[in-house]
Coordinates of C-alpha atoms in Angstrom, one line a residue:
Chain A
M1 CA 63.6 119.5 88.0
T2 CA 62.1 122.3 86.0
A3 CA 62.8 122.7 82.3
L4 CA 65.2 125.4 81.3
T5 CA 63.8 128.4 79.5
D6 CA 65.2 129.5 76.2
S7 CA 66.8 132.5 77.7
Q8 CA 68.5 130.4 80.3
K9 CA 69.9 128.1 77.6
L10 CA 71.2 131.1 75.6
A11 CA 72.8 132.5 78.7
Y12 CA 74.5 129.2 79.4
V13 CA 75.8 128.9 75.8
A14 CA 77.0 132.5 75.9
S15 CA 78.8 131.9 79.2
Q16 CA 80.5 128.8 77.8
A17 CA 81.6 130.7 74.7
A18 CA 83.0 133.4 76.9
D19 CA 84.9 130.9 79.0
A20 CA 86.3 129.3 75.9
R21 CA 87.5 132.7 74.6
V22 CA 89.1 133.5 77.9
N23 CA 90.8 130.1 78.0
V24 CA 92.2 130.7 74.5
E25 CA 93.5 134.1 75.5
L26 CA 95.0 132.8 78.8
E27 CA 96.6 129.8 77.3
T28 CA 100.0 129.5 78.9
E29 CA 103.3 128.5 77.6
G30 CA 104.8 125.4 79.1
M31 CA 107.5 125.9 81.7
T32 CA 109.9 123.5 83.2
L33 CA 110.7 123.8 86.9
N34 CA 113.6 122.0 88.4
I35 CA 113.3 121.0 92.1
G36 CA 116.5 119.8 93.7
P37 CA 118.8 118.0 93.8
Q38 CA 119.2 119.8 97.0
H39 CA 115.9 120.9 98.4
P40 CA 114.6 120.6 101.9
A41 CA 111.3 119.0 100.8
T42 CA 113.1 116.1 99.1
H43 CA 114.6 114.8 102.3
G44 CA 118.0 114.8 100.8
T45 CA 119.1 114.7 97.3
L46 CA 116.2 114.0 95.0
R47 CA 115.7 116.0 91.8
I48 CA 112.3 116.4 90.3
I49 CA 111.7 118.0 86.9
V50 CA 108.2 119.4 86.8
R51 CA 106.6 120.5 83.6
L52 CA 104.1 123.3 84.3
D53 CA 101.1 124.6 82.5
G54 CA 100.5 127.8 84.4
E55 CA 100.0 126.8 88.0
L56 CA 99.2 123.2 87.1
V57 CA 101.7 120.3 86.8
A58 CA 101.5 118.7 83.4
G59 CA 104.1 116.1 84.2
A60 CA 106.8 115.3 86.7
D61 CA 109.9 113.2 86.3
P62 CA 111.9 112.2 89.4
V63 CA 115.6 111.9 88.8
M64 CA 117.3 109.7 91.3
G65 CA 120.6 108.2 91.9
Y66 CA 122.2 111.1 93.7
M67 CA 122.6 109.0 96.8
H68 CA 123.4 105.7 95.1
R69 CA 126.2 104.1 97.0
G70 CA 126.3 100.6 95.4
Y71 CA 125.0 98.6 98.3
E72 CA 124.3 95.4 96.5
K73 CA 127.8 95.3 95.0
L74 CA 129.4 96.2 98.4
T75 CA 127.6 93.4 100.2
E76 CA 129.3 90.9 97.9
V77 CA 132.7 91.9 99.3
R78 CA 131.8 92.2 103.0
S79 CA 131.6 89.3 105.5
Y80 CA 128.2 88.8 107.2
P81 CA 129.1 90.6 110.4
Q82 CA 130.4 93.5 108.4
I83 CA 127.3 93.8 106.3
T84 CA 125.1 94.9 109.3
T85 CA 127.4 98.0 109.6
L86 CA 126.7 98.8 106.1
I87 CA 122.9 98.2 105.9
N88 CA 122.3 100.3 108.9
R89 CA 122.8 103.2 106.6
I90 CA 120.1 102.3 104.1
D91 CA 117.3 104.0 105.9
W92 CA 119.2 106.2 108.3
L93 CA 116.4 107.3 110.5
G94 CA 115.3 103.8 111.4
S95 CA 118.6 102.0 111.3
F96 CA 117.9 99.0 113.5
A97 CA 114.9 98.0 111.4
N98 CA 117.2 97.6 108.4
E99 CA 119.3 95.0 110.2
V100 CA 116.5 92.8 111.3
P101 CA 115.4 91.2 108.0
F102 CA 119.0 90.6 106.9
I103 CA 119.9 88.9 110.1
L104 CA 116.7 86.9 109.9
A105 CA 117.5 85.7 106.4
A106 CA 121.0 84.7 107.5
E107 CA 119.6 82.9 110.5
Q108 CA 117.2 81.0 108.3
L109 CA 120.0 79.7 106.1
M110 CA 122.1 78.8 109.1
E111 CA 119.1 77.2 110.8
I112 CA 119.7 79.1 114.0
E113 CA 116.9 80.5 116.1
A114 CA 117.5 83.5 118.4
P115 CA 116.5 83.1 122.0
V116 CA 113.1 84.4 123.1
R117 CA 114.5 87.3 125.0
A118 CA 116.6 88.4 122.0
R119 CA 113.5 88.3 119.8
W120 CA 111.6 90.5 122.3
I121 CA 114.4 93.0 122.6
R122 CA 114.7 93.1 118.8
T123 CA 111.0 93.9 118.6
I124 CA 111.5 96.7 121.1
L125 CA 114.3 98.2 119.1
H126 CA 112.5 97.7 115.9
E127 CA 109.5 99.7 117.2
M128 CA 111.9 102.3 118.7
S129 CA 113.5 102.9 115.3
R130 CA 110.0 103.3 113.9
I131 CA 109.3 106.0 116.4
A132 CA 112.7 107.7 115.8
N133 CA 111.8 107.6 112.1
V134 CA 108.2 108.7 112.0
T135 CA 108.4 111.5 114.7
L136 CA 110.6 113.3 112.3
F137 CA 108.0 112.9 109.5
L138 CA 105.3 114.2 111.9
G139 CA 107.3 117.4 112.5
D140 CA 108.6 117.7 109.0
M141 CA 105.2 117.7 107.4
G142 CA 104.4 120.9 109.3
V143 CA 107.5 122.5 107.9
Q144 CA 106.5 121.8 104.4
L145 CA 103.2 123.7 105.1
G146 CA 104.9 126.6 106.8
A147 CA 104.4 125.6 110.4
L148 CA 107.8 125.6 112.1
T149 CA 106.9 124.5 115.6
P150 CA 106.2 120.8 115.1
V151 CA 109.7 120.1 113.9
F152 CA 111.3 121.6 117.0
F153 CA 109.0 119.4 119.1
A154 CA 109.9 116.4 117.0
F155 CA 113.7 117.0 117.4
R156 CA 113.2 117.5 121.1
D157 CA 111.3 114.3 121.8
R158 CA 113.2 112.3 119.3
E159 CA 116.4 112.9 121.3
H160 CA 114.9 111.0 124.3
V161 CA 114.2 108.0 122.0
L162 CA 117.7 108.2 120.6
N163 CA 119.1 108.3 124.1
Q164 CA 117.3 105.0 124.9
I165 CA 118.7 103.4 121.7
E166 CA 122.1 104.7 122.6
A167 CA 121.9 103.3 126.1
V168 CA 121.4 99.8 124.8
T169 CA 123.5 99.8 121.6
G170 CA 126.0 102.6 122.0
G171 CA 125.0 104.3 118.8
R172 CA 122.5 107.1 118.4
F173 CA 121.9 106.4 114.7
H174 CA 123.6 103.3 113.6
P175 CA 123.3 100.7 116.4
N176 CA 124.9 97.7 114.6
F177 CA 123.6 95.7 117.5
D178 CA 121.9 92.7 115.8
R179 CA 124.0 89.6 115.5
I180 CA 123.3 86.3 113.8
G181 CA 121.8 84.2 116.6
G182 CA 120.8 87.0 118.9
L183 CA 122.0 90.4 120.1
K184 CA 125.3 91.8 121.1
D185 CA 124.4 92.6 124.7
D186 CA 121.5 92.5 127.2
L187 CA 119.7 95.6 128.2
P188 CA 121.4 97.9 130.8
K189 CA 120.1 98.3 134.3
G190 CA 117.2 100.6 134.8
W191 CA 116.5 100.8 131.1
I192 CA 112.9 99.5 131.2
A193 CA 111.7 102.2 133.6
D194 CA 113.4 104.9 131.5
T195 CA 111.8 103.5 128.3
K196 CA 108.4 103.7 129.8
Q197 CA 108.9 107.3 130.7
T198 CA 110.2 108.0 127.2
M199 CA 107.1 106.3 125.7
E200 CA 105.0 108.6 127.8
R201 CA 106.9 111.6 126.4
V202 CA 106.3 110.3 122.8
R203 CA 102.6 110.0 123.5
T204 CA 102.6 113.6 124.8
F205 CA 104.4 114.6 121.6
C206 CA 101.7 112.9 119.5
D207 CA 99.0 114.8 121.4
E208 CA 100.9 118.1 120.9
V209 CA 101.3 117.6 117.2
E210 CA 97.7 116.6 116.9
D211 CA 96.7 119.7 118.7
L212 CA 98.9 121.8 116.5
L213 CA 98.1 120.4 113.1
M214 CA 94.9 118.4 113.1
G215 CA 91.9 120.8 112.8
N216 CA 94.2 123.6 111.8
E217 CA 92.4 125.2 108.9
I218 CA 95.5 125.7 106.7
F219 CA 96.7 122.2 107.3
E220 CA 93.4 120.6 106.5
A221 CA 92.9 122.8 103.4
R222 CA 96.4 121.8 102.1
T223 CA 96.1 118.1 102.8
R224 CA 92.5 117.0 102.6
G225 CA 91.6 115.7 99.2
I226 CA 95.1 116.4 97.9
G227 CA 97.2 113.7 96.3
I228 CA 94.6 111.0 96.4
I229 CA 95.9 107.4 95.8
P230 CA 93.0 105.0 95.1
P231 CA 93.7 101.5 96.5
D232 CA 94.0 99.7 93.2
V233 CA 96.5 102.3 91.8
G234 CA 98.5 102.1 95.0
L235 CA 98.7 98.3 94.7
Q236 CA 99.7 98.6 91.0
F237 CA 102.6 100.8 91.9
G238 CA 103.6 98.5 94.7
L239 CA 103.2 100.9 97.6
S240 CA 103.7 99.6 101.0
G241 CA 103.6 100.6 104.6
A242 CA 101.6 103.6 105.8
N243 CA 101.1 104.8 102.3
I244 CA 99.0 101.8 101.3
R245 CA 97.3 101.6 104.7
A246 CA 96.2 105.2 104.2
S247 CA 94.4 104.1 101.0
G248 CA 92.3 101.7 103.0
I249 CA 94.2 98.5 102.4
D250 CA 94.6 96.6 105.6
W251 CA 98.0 95.1 105.1
D252 CA 100.8 95.0 107.6
L253 CA 103.7 92.6 107.5
R254 CA 104.1 92.7 111.2
R255 CA 100.8 91.0 111.5
D256 CA 100.4 89.1 108.2
N257 CA 103.9 87.8 107.7
N258 CA 105.6 87.9 111.1
I259 CA 109.0 86.1 111.0
G260 CA 111.2 86.0 114.1
L261 CA 109.7 88.9 115.9
A262 CA 107.3 89.0 118.9
Y263 CA 104.3 90.7 117.3
D264 CA 102.1 87.7 117.5
E265 CA 102.1 87.7 121.3
L266 CA 101.0 91.3 121.7
D267 CA 97.7 93.1 121.5
W268 CA 97.9 95.9 118.9
K269 CA 96.0 97.2 116.0
V270 CA 96.7 98.0 112.4
W271 CA 95.5 101.5 111.5
T272 CA 94.0 102.3 108.2
H273 CA 92.2 105.3 106.7
P274 CA 89.8 105.2 103.8
D275 CA 90.6 108.5 102.1
G276 CA 94.1 108.0 100.6
D277 CA 95.0 111.6 100.6
S278 CA 97.9 113.4 102.2
F279 CA 96.0 113.9 105.4
A280 CA 95.2 110.2 105.6
R281 CA 98.9 109.4 105.2
Y282 CA 99.7 111.8 108.0
W283 CA 97.0 110.5 110.2
V284 CA 97.9 106.8 109.8
R285 CA 101.6 107.5 110.7
L286 CA 100.5 109.5 113.8
Q287 CA 98.3 106.6 115.0
E288 CA 101.1 104.2 114.2
T289 CA 103.5 106.1 116.4
R290 CA 101.0 105.9 119.2
E291 CA 100.5 102.2 118.6
A292 CA 104.3 101.7 118.6
T293 CA 104.6 103.2 122.1
K294 CA 101.8 100.8 123.3
I295 CA 103.7 97.9 121.7
I296 CA 106.9 98.8 123.5
D297 CA 105.1 99.2 126.8
Q298 CA 103.7 95.7 126.5
L299 CA 107.1 94.3 125.5
C300 CA 108.7 96.0 128.5
D301 CA 106.1 94.5 130.8
G302 CA 106.3 91.0 129.6
L303 CA 110.0 90.8 128.7
P304 CA 111.1 87.1 129.3
S305 CA 114.3 86.3 131.0
G306 CA 117.1 84.1 129.5
P307 CA 120.1 84.4 127.3
V308 CA 120.3 86.9 124.4
M309 CA 122.6 84.9 122.2
A310 CA 122.3 81.5 120.7
K311 CA 125.2 79.2 120.1
V312 CA 126.9 80.4 117.0
P313 CA 130.2 79.3 115.4
R314 CA 133.0 81.9 115.8
I315 CA 133.6 82.2 112.1
I316 CA 130.3 82.7 110.4
K317 CA 129.9 80.8 107.2
V318 CA 126.4 80.6 105.8
P319 CA 125.5 77.4 104.1
A320 CA 124.6 77.5 100.4
G321 CA 121.0 78.3 99.7
E322 CA 118.6 81.1 99.2
A323 CA 116.4 83.0 101.7
H324 CA 113.9 85.8 101.3
V325 CA 112.7 87.7 104.4
C326 CA 110.6 90.8 104.4
T327 CA 109.6 92.9 107.4
E328 CA 107.6 96.0 108.0
N329 CA 110.1 98.8 108.1
P330 CA 109.1 102.3 109.2
L331 CA 108.7 103.2 105.6
G332 CA 107.1 100.1 104.3
E333 CA 108.1 96.7 103.2
M334 CA 111.8 95.9 103.3
A335 CA 113.0 92.7 101.9
Y336 CA 116.4 91.0 101.5
Y337 CA 116.9 88.1 99.1
L338 CA 120.0 86.5 100.2
V339 CA 121.9 84.0 98.0
S340 CA 124.8 82.2 99.7
Q341 CA 127.3 79.7 98.2
G342 CA 128.7 78.7 101.6
D343 CA 131.4 81.4 101.7
L344 CA 132.3 84.1 104.3
V345 CA 130.6 86.6 102.0
P346 CA 127.2 86.4 100.4
F347 CA 127.0 85.6 96.7
R348 CA 124.2 88.1 96.1
V349 CA 122.0 90.3 98.2
K350 CA 119.0 91.8 96.6
I351 CA 117.6 94.6 98.6
K352 CA 114.0 95.7 98.2
S353 CA 113.3 98.9 100.0
A354 CA 110.0 100.7 100.4
S355 CA 110.9 104.2 99.3
F356 CA 111.6 103.2 95.7
N357 CA 108.1 102.0 95.2
N358 CA 106.6 104.8 97.2
L359 CA 108.4 107.3 95.0
S360 CA 107.5 105.5 91.8
I361 CA 104.0 106.7 92.0
T362 CA 105.0 110.4 91.8
P363 CA 104.7 110.8 88.0
W364 CA 101.2 109.5 88.2
L365 CA 100.2 111.3 91.3
L366 CA 101.7 114.7 90.6
K367 CA 99.9 115.1 87.2
G368 CA 97.3 117.8 87.4
V369 CA 98.1 119.2 90.9
Y370 CA 99.1 122.7 91.7
V371 CA 102.7 123.6 92.3
P372 CA 102.6 124.2 96.0
D373 CA 100.9 120.8 96.5
V374 CA 103.9 119.1 94.9
I375 CA 105.8 119.7 98.1
T376 CA 103.0 118.6 100.3
I377 CA 102.5 115.4 98.4
L378 CA 106.2 114.5 98.3
A379 CA 106.4 115.1 102.1
S380 CA 103.4 113.0 102.8
L381 CA 104.7 110.1 100.7
Y382 CA 107.7 110.1 103.0
F383 CA 110.7 108.5 101.4
I384 CA 114.2 108.6 102.5
L385 CA 116.9 109.0 99.9
G386 CA 119.2 106.4 101.2
D387 CA 116.4 104.0 101.2
L388 CA 115.5 105.0 97.7
D389 CA 118.8 104.9 95.9
R390 CA 120.8 102.6 98.2
Chain B
M1 CA 137.2 151.8 105.7
G2 CA 137.7 151.2 102.1
L3 CA 138.2 147.8 100.6
G4 CA 141.5 149.1 99.1
L5 CA 143.0 149.2 102.6
V6 CA 142.1 145.7 103.2
E7 CA 143.4 144.5 99.9
S8 CA 146.7 146.3 100.3
G9 CA 147.4 144.3 103.4
R10 CA 148.0 147.3 105.6
F11 CA 144.9 147.0 107.8
P12 CA 145.4 148.3 111.3
K13 CA 145.6 145.5 113.9
P14 CA 142.8 146.6 116.2
L15 CA 140.5 147.0 113.2
T16 CA 141.4 143.6 111.9
K17 CA 140.6 142.1 115.3
L18 CA 137.2 143.9 115.4
L19 CA 136.4 142.8 111.8
N20 CA 137.3 139.2 112.5
M21 CA 135.3 139.2 115.7
S22 CA 132.2 140.4 113.9
R23 CA 132.7 137.9 111.1
K24 CA 133.2 135.1 113.6
Y25 CA 129.9 135.7 115.4
S26 CA 127.8 136.1 112.4
L27 CA 128.5 133.0 110.4
W28 CA 125.6 132.2 108.0
V29 CA 125.6 128.5 107.4
Y30 CA 124.4 126.8 104.3
Q31 CA 123.3 123.3 105.3
W32 CA 124.2 120.9 102.6
G33 CA 122.6 117.8 104.0
L34 CA 123.2 114.7 102.0
A35 CA 122.8 111.5 104.1
C36 CA 122.7 110.3 107.7
C37 CA 124.8 113.2 108.8
A38 CA 122.1 115.6 107.6
I39 CA 119.9 114.5 110.4
E40 CA 122.6 115.0 113.0
M41 CA 123.3 118.4 111.4
G42 CA 119.5 119.1 111.7
A43 CA 119.6 118.1 115.3
A44 CA 122.6 120.5 115.9
F45 CA 121.1 123.4 113.9
G46 CA 117.4 123.0 114.3
S47 CA 116.8 121.4 117.6
P48 CA 116.3 123.1 121.0
R49 CA 118.8 120.8 122.8
Y50 CA 121.9 122.0 120.9
D51 CA 120.8 125.5 119.9
V52 CA 123.5 126.6 117.6
M53 CA 122.5 130.3 117.5
R54 CA 124.1 130.9 120.9
L55 CA 127.4 130.4 119.1
G56 CA 126.6 133.2 116.7
V57 CA 125.8 130.8 113.8
I58 CA 122.7 131.5 111.7
P59 CA 121.6 128.3 110.0
F60 CA 118.9 129.5 107.6
P61 CA 120.2 131.5 104.7
A62 CA 117.9 131.5 101.7
S63 CA 120.6 130.6 99.2
P64 CA 124.4 129.9 99.1
R65 CA 124.9 133.4 97.8
Q66 CA 124.2 134.7 101.3
A67 CA 126.3 132.1 103.2
D68 CA 129.8 132.3 104.7
L69 CA 130.1 128.7 105.7
V70 CA 128.9 125.5 104.1
V71 CA 128.6 122.2 106.0
I72 CA 128.9 119.3 103.6
S73 CA 127.3 116.5 105.6
G74 CA 127.0 113.0 104.2
T75 CA 127.9 110.8 101.4
V76 CA 129.0 112.6 98.3
T77 CA 128.4 110.5 95.2
D78 CA 130.0 111.2 91.8
K79 CA 126.6 112.3 90.5
M80 CA 126.3 114.8 93.3
A81 CA 129.8 116.3 93.2
P82 CA 129.2 118.7 90.3
P83 CA 126.2 120.5 91.9
I84 CA 128.2 120.8 95.1
K85 CA 131.1 122.5 93.3
R86 CA 128.7 124.7 91.5
L87 CA 127.0 125.9 94.6
Y88 CA 130.3 126.4 96.4
E89 CA 131.4 128.6 93.5
Q90 CA 128.3 130.7 94.0
M91 CA 129.2 131.6 97.6
P92 CA 130.9 135.0 98.1
S93 CA 134.4 135.0 99.5
P94 CA 135.6 134.7 102.2
K95 CA 134.0 131.3 102.5
Y96 CA 134.6 128.3 104.7
V97 CA 133.9 124.6 104.3
I98 CA 133.2 122.1 107.1
S99 CA 133.3 118.5 106.0
M100 CA 131.1 116.5 108.3
G101 CA 131.3 112.8 108.7
S102 CA 133.5 110.0 107.4
C103 CA 131.8 109.9 104.0
A104 CA 132.5 113.5 103.2
N105 CA 136.0 113.3 104.7
C106 CA 137.3 110.2 102.9
G107 CA 134.5 108.0 101.7
G108 CA 133.9 106.3 105.0
P109 CA 132.2 102.9 104.9
Y110 CA 131.9 103.2 101.1
W111 CA 135.7 103.4 100.6
D112 CA 135.5 100.7 97.9
S113 CA 132.2 101.7 96.3
Y114 CA 132.1 102.5 92.6
S115 CA 129.8 105.5 92.9
V116 CA 131.0 107.4 95.9
T117 CA 133.5 110.3 95.8
K118 CA 136.2 109.5 98.3
G119 CA 136.5 112.8 100.1
I120 CA 135.0 116.2 99.3
D121 CA 138.5 117.6 99.6
Q122 CA 139.0 116.4 96.0
I123 CA 136.8 119.2 94.8
L124 CA 136.6 121.8 97.5
P125 CA 139.2 123.3 99.9
V126 CA 138.1 122.0 103.3
D127 CA 138.7 124.0 106.5
V128 CA 137.5 121.7 109.2
Y129 CA 137.1 117.9 109.1
V130 CA 134.6 116.5 111.6
P131 CA 135.1 112.7 111.9
G132 CA 132.5 110.2 112.9
C133 CA 129.8 108.1 111.3
P134 CA 127.7 110.1 111.9
P135 CA 129.4 112.6 114.3
R136 CA 127.4 113.6 117.3
P137 CA 125.9 117.1 117.1
E138 CA 128.4 118.1 119.8
A139 CA 131.2 117.2 117.5
L140 CA 129.8 119.5 114.8
L141 CA 129.5 122.3 117.3
E142 CA 133.1 121.7 118.3
G143 CA 134.1 122.0 114.7
I144 CA 132.3 125.3 114.4
V145 CA 134.0 126.6 117.5
M146 CA 137.4 125.6 116.2
L147 CA 136.6 127.4 112.9
Q148 CA 135.6 130.5 114.8
E149 CA 139.0 130.5 116.6
R150 CA 140.7 130.3 113.2
I151 CA 138.6 133.2 111.9
Q152 CA 139.5 135.3 114.9
N153 CA 143.2 134.9 114.3
E154 CA 143.1 135.1 110.6
D155 CA 145.3 137.6 108.8
M156 CA 143.0 139.6 106.6
A157 CA 145.8 140.6 104.3
E158 CA 146.7 137.0 103.6
R159 CA 143.1 136.1 103.0
W160 CA 142.4 139.0 100.7
R161 CA 145.6 138.6 98.7
G162 CA 144.5 135.3 97.3
D163 CA 145.1 131.8 98.5
P164 CA 142.5 130.4 100.8
I165 CA 143.7 129.0 104.1
V166 CA 143.2 125.3 104.4
V167 CA 143.3 123.6 107.7
G168 CA 144.7 120.1 107.5

């Protein structure tokens, strides 16, 4: 490197001084921007108070509780079969996935094990609710960036998955199908063939969305390098699911802590991305949707025969004790801590949902970004308000 | 056609019919999505399968000030109720309300919750109740068609003289 000449040094000092003068002149007054509580980017009813310095965000405070329905208190006055009706509605896009950990916790306390076929069908429906959940994210992310087409594709192909869920359970959104000791019913006739077709459709949808968004200059410019979560910070805030996997941490409860579901017997992969930005979070979810279709295909091929319900007493009383079960929900880690005193109703149910932790990073993450990126980052974190407030 | 004629209640019948028909087929809907029902409402309004625009319903107004109809879909909590009332008051008259889903109708599965408003009709006059948890998109479309029938047969004089019509 050559040494700077005196004139160069002077020019540098002069330019710095000029910059400083301009900065003093352009110093902006702070402004407070209120986003929500009803805003399309917040997936429901989240309010975010953003303090702005010009175009930059100086601080962001999420205000939640607009969707608080008092689940933990309500579960104390509902019997065990009634609770599944209620907890369906925590994360309303992936309803079946909410039932599974609760039922598993109750089964642990009652020392009942579901038959193998029931476990496999549970895994199929668990993955289906993941697809129903994440496809909407894949479309919605485009909407937040001004691309309207992906969301129409998402709604179109999601309907086929919902049809399959409806064919088994009778409910498009809230199946209420999982029982302590197994499942309510077996699969209907011809369902397996239909499901394989649907999975093919979902894979086509993934390709279409990838064609539309990945490589699109605007999409890349708005997501690459925006909202970076380093792995250590992500762990400190307790992120889970695709958000932490997009920061390069290889952690998936389906593989690492598989209780009562059939993931161990399948050949599948946990996707991670080293970048940790909005793009990485989108990419990981896209790959996970593809992986979910592969998982369902394998499950359909190898579905064992047998009963779908174990022997369970008619009146369900759960023996006294405590159980903690966590599974990988579409949004991340979902855990139920169930305390029973041997009654018809639980003594206490502590629900840990993924969205709360995933949102808790926003005050840290939104500091110093530009206003338009607030929407992108919120969309890429992907929380659902029912899951957040409960 | 001055507004004075409308307000006086002596609006010629054929003109009333024409006016009502044009109102009925250009309903601008403000989507107030709150919970699970919001996704079914999105499926009804935003998805190609149910295509609500063929009914003359335009689902994307920029603000409630441009809307004729608001669909309250989902659980209304006590914390959320004041903003809902405030935005309803910003809508220009004549305005209609569809309450979608059990939660907005009466509290639904949260009937004994400490934080849920049991029924949006406690704070707004509701025109159409759509039951279900959540209702299928077809049910919402049915509710909209029923509302359109009501608008078609509405007596303008009655509407403009004051009291809003509330369907039970």
